[in-house]
XYZ file of C-alpha atoms in Angstrom:
434
model
C -11.488 -44.372 -9.802
C -9.368 -46.377 -12.219
C -5.584 -46.166 -11.895
C -3.773 -44.231 -14.609
C -0.408 -45.514 -15.699
C 2.376 -42.960 -15.517
C 3.701 -43.988 -18.948
C 0.344 -43.086 -20.499
C 0.430 -39.501 -19.291
C 2.461 -36.666 -20.757
C 4.094 -35.069 -17.743
C 5.502 -31.569 -17.849
C 8.681 -30.977 -15.845
C 7.075 -27.766 -14.556
C 4.151 -29.630 -12.946
C 3.791 -29.412 -9.178
C 2.589 -32.608 -7.513
C 0.587 -33.137 -4.316
C -0.156 -36.528 -2.768
C -3.525 -36.753 -1.033
C -4.760 -39.541 1.243
C -8.505 -40.052 0.713
C -11.192 -41.965 2.556
C -13.510 -41.938 -0.459
C -13.208 -40.811 -4.087
C -15.389 -40.850 -7.199
C -14.881 -39.580 -10.757
C -17.488 -38.095 -13.103
C -17.090 -37.522 -16.850
C -18.054 -33.996 -17.919
C -21.220 -34.182 -20.056
C -20.116 -31.427 -22.458
C -16.327 -31.213 -22.670
C -14.312 -34.215 -23.822
C -11.373 -35.118 -21.609
C -12.653 -33.157 -18.599
C -13.527 -35.000 -15.368
C -14.599 -33.959 -11.897
C -13.192 -35.956 -8.977
C -14.984 -35.844 -5.622
C -12.885 -36.763 -2.580
C -13.257 -36.937 1.188
C -9.891 -36.284 2.835
C -8.891 -36.427 6.532
C -8.244 -32.774 7.369
C -5.089 -33.631 9.326
C -3.670 -35.370 6.217
C -4.357 -32.553 3.738
C -0.891 -31.792 2.287
C 0.822 -28.415 2.263
C 2.148 -27.083 -1.038
C -1.031 -27.190 -3.139
C -0.665 -24.129 -5.396
C -3.037 -21.179 -5.121
C -2.175 -19.728 -8.551
C -5.721 -19.367 -9.917
C -7.369 -18.200 -6.699
C -8.404 -14.546 -7.233
C -8.273 -13.602 -3.541
C -5.296 -13.299 -1.260
C -5.855 -15.251 1.952
C -6.711 -13.239 5.066
C -7.945 -15.640 7.753
C -8.185 -13.048 10.524
C -11.724 -12.003 9.634
C -14.498 -13.155 12.019
C -16.087 -15.543 9.509
C -12.794 -17.399 9.059
C -12.089 -17.528 12.783
C -15.454 -19.284 13.139
C -14.381 -21.837 10.508
C -11.221 -22.496 12.508
C -13.196 -23.081 15.705
C -15.453 -25.533 13.869
C -12.434 -27.482 12.592
C -10.876 -27.613 16.054
C -14.211 -28.709 17.611
C -14.189 -25.682 19.897
C -17.224 -24.084 21.511
C -20.506 -25.613 20.398
C -19.041 -27.279 17.274
C -20.464 -30.737 16.550
C -17.556 -33.228 16.367
C -17.017 -34.819 12.986
C -19.250 -32.368 11.081
C -16.697 -30.051 9.502
C -17.143 -31.569 6.014
C -20.928 -31.105 6.274
C -20.777 -27.455 7.319
C -18.232 -26.223 4.763
C -18.006 -26.472 1.002
C -14.397 -27.596 1.052
C -11.871 -26.893 -1.704
C -12.241 -26.724 -5.463
C -9.097 -27.333 -7.514
C -8.069 -27.497 -11.155
C -5.436 -30.110 -12.039
C -4.187 -31.684 -15.233
C -4.661 -35.218 -13.864
C -5.353 -37.360 -10.815
C -3.555 -40.707 -10.376
C -4.146 -43.368 -7.773
C -0.745 -44.666 -6.697
C -1.739 -46.687 -3.579
C -5.020 -48.543 -2.980
C -5.990 -49.424 0.569
C -2.953 -47.990 2.294
C -2.491 -47.254 6.020
C -5.824 -46.740 7.749
C -7.620 -48.003 4.665
C -6.853 -44.779 2.803
C -6.072 -44.571 -0.910
C -3.167 -42.331 -1.940
C -3.829 -40.098 -4.937
C -1.380 -37.889 -6.819
C -2.605 -34.555 -8.189
C -0.637 -32.800 -10.942
C -0.719 -28.995 -11.265
C 0.790 -27.237 -14.302
C 1.596 -23.525 -13.848
C -1.613 -21.559 -13.284
C -3.529 -24.541 -11.891
C -4.374 -25.238 -8.239
C -7.019 -24.109 -5.737
C -9.662 -21.868 -7.322
C -12.084 -21.758 -4.389
C -11.520 -22.468 -0.718
C -8.108 -20.878 -0.329
C -9.078 -19.435 3.045
C -10.260 -22.848 4.288
C -6.988 -24.350 3.080
C -4.951 -21.838 5.074
C -7.129 -22.434 8.149
C -6.545 -26.195 7.940
C -2.770 -25.804 7.475
C -2.578 -23.446 10.445
C -4.480 -25.925 12.622
C -2.153 -28.702 11.438
C 0.903 -26.697 12.478
C -0.678 -26.266 15.903
C -1.502 -29.992 16.016
C -5.129 -29.035 16.616
C -6.925 -31.073 13.910
C -9.000 -33.968 15.342
C -8.725 -37.353 13.640
C -12.438 -37.472 12.784
C -12.644 -34.227 10.790
C -12.702 -34.416 6.999
C -12.626 -31.887 4.162
C -14.272 -32.240 0.768
C -12.204 -31.791 -2.395
C -13.635 -31.248 -5.848
C -10.873 -31.599 -8.420
C -11.575 -30.677 -12.053
C -9.075 -32.267 -14.437
C -8.268 -31.784 -18.079
C -5.350 -30.738 -20.229
C -7.129 -27.798 -21.916
C -8.641 -25.928 -18.966
C -6.352 -22.890 -18.952
C -8.792 -20.701 -20.904
C -11.570 -21.502 -18.405
C -9.665 -20.848 -15.185
C -10.829 -17.226 -14.770
C -14.490 -18.037 -15.497
C -14.496 -21.031 -13.159
C -12.825 -19.026 -10.388
C -15.348 -16.210 -10.765
C -18.292 -18.582 -10.642
C -17.067 -20.545 -7.633
C -16.021 -17.670 -5.367
C -19.464 -16.592 -4.231
C -19.659 -17.386 -0.505
C -17.851 -14.103 0.124
C -18.106 -12.123 -3.093
C -14.840 -11.784 -4.955
C -14.391 -8.208 -6.051
C -14.519 -7.740 -9.797
C -11.058 -6.219 -9.645
C -9.619 -9.518 -8.379
C -11.057 -11.390 -11.336
C -9.858 -8.729 -13.759
C -6.382 -8.996 -12.275
C -6.503 -12.783 -12.522
C -7.417 -12.385 -16.185
C -4.416 -10.032 -16.691
C -6.700 -7.156 -17.723
C -4.655 -4.639 -15.735
C -1.337 -5.654 -17.261
C -1.118 -2.642 -19.602
C -1.431 -0.302 -16.606
C 1.012 -2.361 -14.552
C 3.544 -2.236 -17.350
C 3.410 1.546 -17.600
C 3.600 2.119 -13.837
C 6.432 -0.402 -13.520
C 8.532 1.874 -15.753
C 8.363 4.473 -12.980
C 8.599 2.070 -10.039
C 4.932 2.661 -9.168
C 3.391 -0.760 -9.836
C 3.522 -1.824 -6.188
C 1.764 1.365 -5.055
C -1.543 0.074 -6.479
C -3.680 -2.676 -4.907
C -4.622 -4.688 -7.992
C -6.755 -7.294 -6.208
C -8.515 -7.905 -2.915
C -6.159 -7.876 0.107
C -3.268 -6.561 -1.990
C -0.992 -4.211 -0.039
C -0.850 -1.310 -2.499
C -1.576 2.156 -1.094
C -4.161 3.017 -3.792
C -7.016 0.760 -4.871
C -7.081 0.009 -8.594
C -10.757 1.056 -8.581
C -9.594 4.536 -7.574
C -6.979 4.496 -10.336
C -9.704 3.705 -12.867
C -11.915 6.465 -11.435
C -9.100 8.994 -11.829
C -8.410 7.891 -15.398
C -12.134 8.094 -16.170
C -11.906 11.829 -15.449
C -9.802 12.061 -18.636
C -12.044 9.955 -20.875
C -12.516 12.525 -23.624
C -14.045 9.895 -25.910
C -17.071 9.647 -23.604
C -16.883 13.211 -22.228
C -15.442 15.271 -25.077
C -16.702 18.726 -24.058
C -18.393 20.798 -21.369
C -21.848 19.293 -21.958
C -21.240 15.930 -20.252
C -19.110 15.078 -17.265
C -17.624 11.943 -15.634
C -19.694 12.256 -12.454
C -19.597 8.446 -12.149
C -15.925 8.739 -11.191
C -17.204 9.824 -7.788
C -20.863 8.816 -7.631
C -20.618 5.278 -9.061
C -16.938 4.470 -9.299
C -17.555 0.752 -8.752
C -19.571 0.662 -11.995
C -16.490 1.845 -13.888
C -15.014 -1.647 -13.586
C -17.727 -2.856 -15.957
C -16.839 -0.114 -18.429
C -13.165 -0.983 -18.040
C -13.937 -4.626 -18.801
C -16.279 -3.928 -21.716
C -14.334 -1.033 -23.281
C -10.667 -1.427 -22.320
C -9.680 0.705 -25.310
C -11.000 3.783 -23.472
C -8.313 3.233 -20.846
C -5.553 1.786 -22.997
C -5.378 5.088 -24.870
C -4.719 6.886 -21.567
C -1.507 4.955 -20.880
C 0.743 7.840 -22.064
C -0.695 10.119 -19.358
C -1.485 7.659 -16.549
C 1.567 8.697 -14.541
C 0.673 12.386 -14.953
C -2.935 11.780 -13.896
C -1.938 9.979 -10.700
C 0.653 12.625 -9.874
C -1.807 15.471 -10.562
C -4.478 13.873 -8.384
C -2.087 13.656 -5.437
C -0.722 17.139 -6.073
C -4.209 18.675 -5.980
C -5.020 16.837 -2.738
C -1.666 17.869 -1.217
C -1.291 21.444 -2.498
C -4.917 22.537 -2.007
C -4.093 24.321 1.256
C -1.629 26.607 -0.544
C -4.148 27.392 -3.286
C -6.924 28.030 -0.724
C -4.806 30.440 1.263
C -3.608 32.165 -1.910
C -7.166 33.296 -2.738
C -8.021 34.124 0.860
C -10.308 31.160 1.459
C -14.058 31.236 0.867
C -14.445 34.965 1.503
C -11.220 36.184 -0.041
C -10.289 37.798 3.267
C -8.547 34.811 4.834
C -8.988 31.081 4.870
C -9.327 28.554 7.693
C -8.313 25.475 5.760
C -7.764 23.365 8.854
C -11.452 23.543 9.837
C -13.060 22.785 6.460
C -15.364 19.773 6.111
C -14.038 19.187 2.623
C -10.608 18.422 4.111
C -9.501 15.314 5.991
C -7.593 16.257 9.121
C -5.025 14.087 10.808
C -5.955 12.534 14.113
C -2.962 12.974 16.398
C -3.180 9.290 17.303
C -2.620 8.336 13.658
C 0.256 8.830 11.231
C 0.143 11.663 8.665
C -1.690 11.215 5.393
C 0.449 9.795 2.615
C 0.492 10.826 -1.033
C 2.020 7.757 -2.694
C 2.590 9.341 -6.099
C 4.330 12.368 -4.583
C 6.311 10.584 -1.858
C 4.971 13.209 0.546
C 2.998 13.259 3.806
C 0.779 15.917 5.366
C -1.573 16.531 8.294
C -4.295 17.579 5.827
C -5.695 16.020 2.667
C -8.355 17.342 0.317
C -11.133 14.780 0.175
C -11.812 12.784 -3.016
C -15.270 14.383 -3.112
C -13.503 17.621 -4.021
C -10.456 16.330 -5.853
C -12.242 14.276 -8.517
C -14.502 16.994 -10.014
C -11.527 19.371 -10.045
C -9.266 16.737 -11.590
C -11.846 16.130 -14.329
C -11.615 19.749 -15.488
C -8.023 19.131 -16.594
C -9.243 16.919 -19.441
C -9.757 20.237 -21.268
C -5.961 20.423 -21.506
C -5.730 17.241 -23.585
C -5.371 17.219 -27.336
C -8.946 16.912 -28.701
C -9.829 13.772 -30.600
C -9.952 14.036 -34.403
C -13.347 13.570 -36.135
C -12.643 9.852 -36.467
C -10.753 7.576 -34.099
C -9.348 7.919 -30.601
C -5.529 8.107 -30.683
C -3.360 7.825 -27.564
C -4.026 10.717 -25.203
C -1.572 13.581 -24.982
C -1.421 17.037 -23.448
C -1.819 19.925 -25.857
C 1.089 21.842 -24.340
C 2.751 19.268 -22.109
C 2.102 18.289 -18.508
C 3.931 21.385 -17.295
C 0.966 23.464 -18.458
C -1.371 21.430 -16.231
C 0.778 22.158 -13.187
C 0.985 25.854 -14.069
C -2.786 26.065 -14.571
C -3.448 24.424 -11.218
C -1.142 26.961 -9.587
C -3.155 29.796 -11.156
C -6.678 28.416 -11.050
C -6.698 25.951 -8.146
C -7.901 28.486 -5.583
C -10.878 29.566 -7.702
C -11.848 25.930 -8.349
C -11.792 25.282 -4.615
C -13.928 28.357 -4.004
C -16.351 27.135 -6.687
C -16.739 23.805 -4.945
C -17.236 25.519 -1.576
C -19.975 27.764 -2.972
C -21.921 24.758 -4.261
C -21.342 22.971 -0.985
C -22.933 25.808 0.994
C -25.915 26.114 -1.385
C -26.577 22.373 -1.048
C -26.978 22.531 2.712
C -23.341 21.670 3.406
C -23.941 18.106 2.272
C -20.538 17.050 1.001
C -21.672 13.785 -0.623
C -24.585 15.416 -2.457
C -22.274 18.159 -3.704
C -19.797 15.654 -5.125
C -22.618 13.857 -6.969
C -24.095 17.058 -8.442
C -23.752 17.356 -12.253
C -24.270 21.107 -11.818
C -21.088 21.275 -9.741
C -19.031 19.372 -12.311
C -20.395 21.612 -15.070
C -19.641 24.820 -13.152
C -16.075 23.787 -12.368
C -15.505 22.767 -15.976
C -16.780 26.142 -17.199
C -14.475 27.905 -14.742
C -11.548 25.890 -16.062
C -12.444 26.663 -19.697
C -12.473 30.415 -19.044
C -9.336 30.352 -16.902
C -7.475 28.143 -19.379
C -8.257 30.555 -22.219
C -6.948 33.451 -20.093
C -3.817 31.504 -19.173
C -3.008 30.685 -22.769
C -3.662 34.260 -23.872
C -1.276 35.574 -21.237
C 1.296 32.928 -22.097
C 1.098 33.829 -25.764
C 1.412 37.546 -24.995
C 4.373 36.921 -22.696
C 6.053 34.866 -25.408
C 5.480 37.660 -27.918
C 6.908 40.289 -25.558
C 9.953 38.104 -24.863
C 10.562 37.702 -28.571
C 10.330 41.475 -29.166
C 12.831 42.110 -26.388
C 15.265 39.450 -27.631
C 17.955 41.120 -29.768
C 18.351 37.952 -31.788
C 14.759 38.384 -33.005
C 15.322 41.975 -34.236
C 15.983 42.525 -37.942
C 18.712 44.995 -38.990
C 17.466 47.747 -41.167
């Protein structure tokens, strides 16, 4: 590896720099992209420096899983680990840097000293867990002198546009969830921006191992229940929101416009979902349960019940807790019926979504109709052999609930219109003097 003079390189003041002592290093010119090189290095594990950025790595590091504990034992030469074989058993680290410079040749122990430069967004793209395992072992002074780690460093000044693709391709030993790659590619930013306005951004887990209370996949499933471009009427239904919610990430990636148009109602959708799950007991009791003569909500299979050894269920978009929670199997098909309350799309185009009569109508309709929708789900559940999962996946169920909502919504609006008319007739200001 030929030395590179500092004066020949344009250095950004924002670059982060790591110095790496290497036993062996080679450089390979990329066959297709000018100015891109791959550097292969063998580094003593005890000399691997802290501070290498993890900016492009799509996974947060959680080294407490069994597979990573086994890696740590191998590094420490514990159990039946073969001494000196760590670099043969593990893929090592893959990094993206703007440049690699050799600043010392044949230093202490015969090691060369290389300097790696990382602009913002560059760093480790694969092997972040191994990196954390090595640093932890270093802090415990548990890294043997004869253990090495392999580094593959891809350099070039124009790699920023390829970071996401490279990270997705390299993170395959333990599959990186698609959501992590979408988050790395900033595909969720329009949702984050809207939720941040209400202080809700941190309540969503946007990537693997994030600490948010609600997985972004579930957020997308809930929004899919209001996709009136794909499901504009009562003849087709977003069953995939429950049955195949993981597949919705592909739709989100391929047709982001379907979700971008829902930004004006995303807060309402998340609130309504939690309100249905939280308030279902009141609605069930209001209609007398399944028979109409009294309901035993606390014993229903379609309800999650708190184990006394665990904390209450939380409803992050209500800031409420409860000992009971309506299961997603029930909530999602009911939630999807509320898309009938949105302003229909015009013959051409799909404008931003909005409620026909405001979000307050949705809450009022749930208060009136929620009990009957719950009874409708329960009836299908009993006819399908009390198989909760099969009921949630049944298009017939989604169609029946949607039909119930259509009829009930028409009745609600008729009563509301009549009440408004009666109020106007009784208002002296509306009477004309004769």
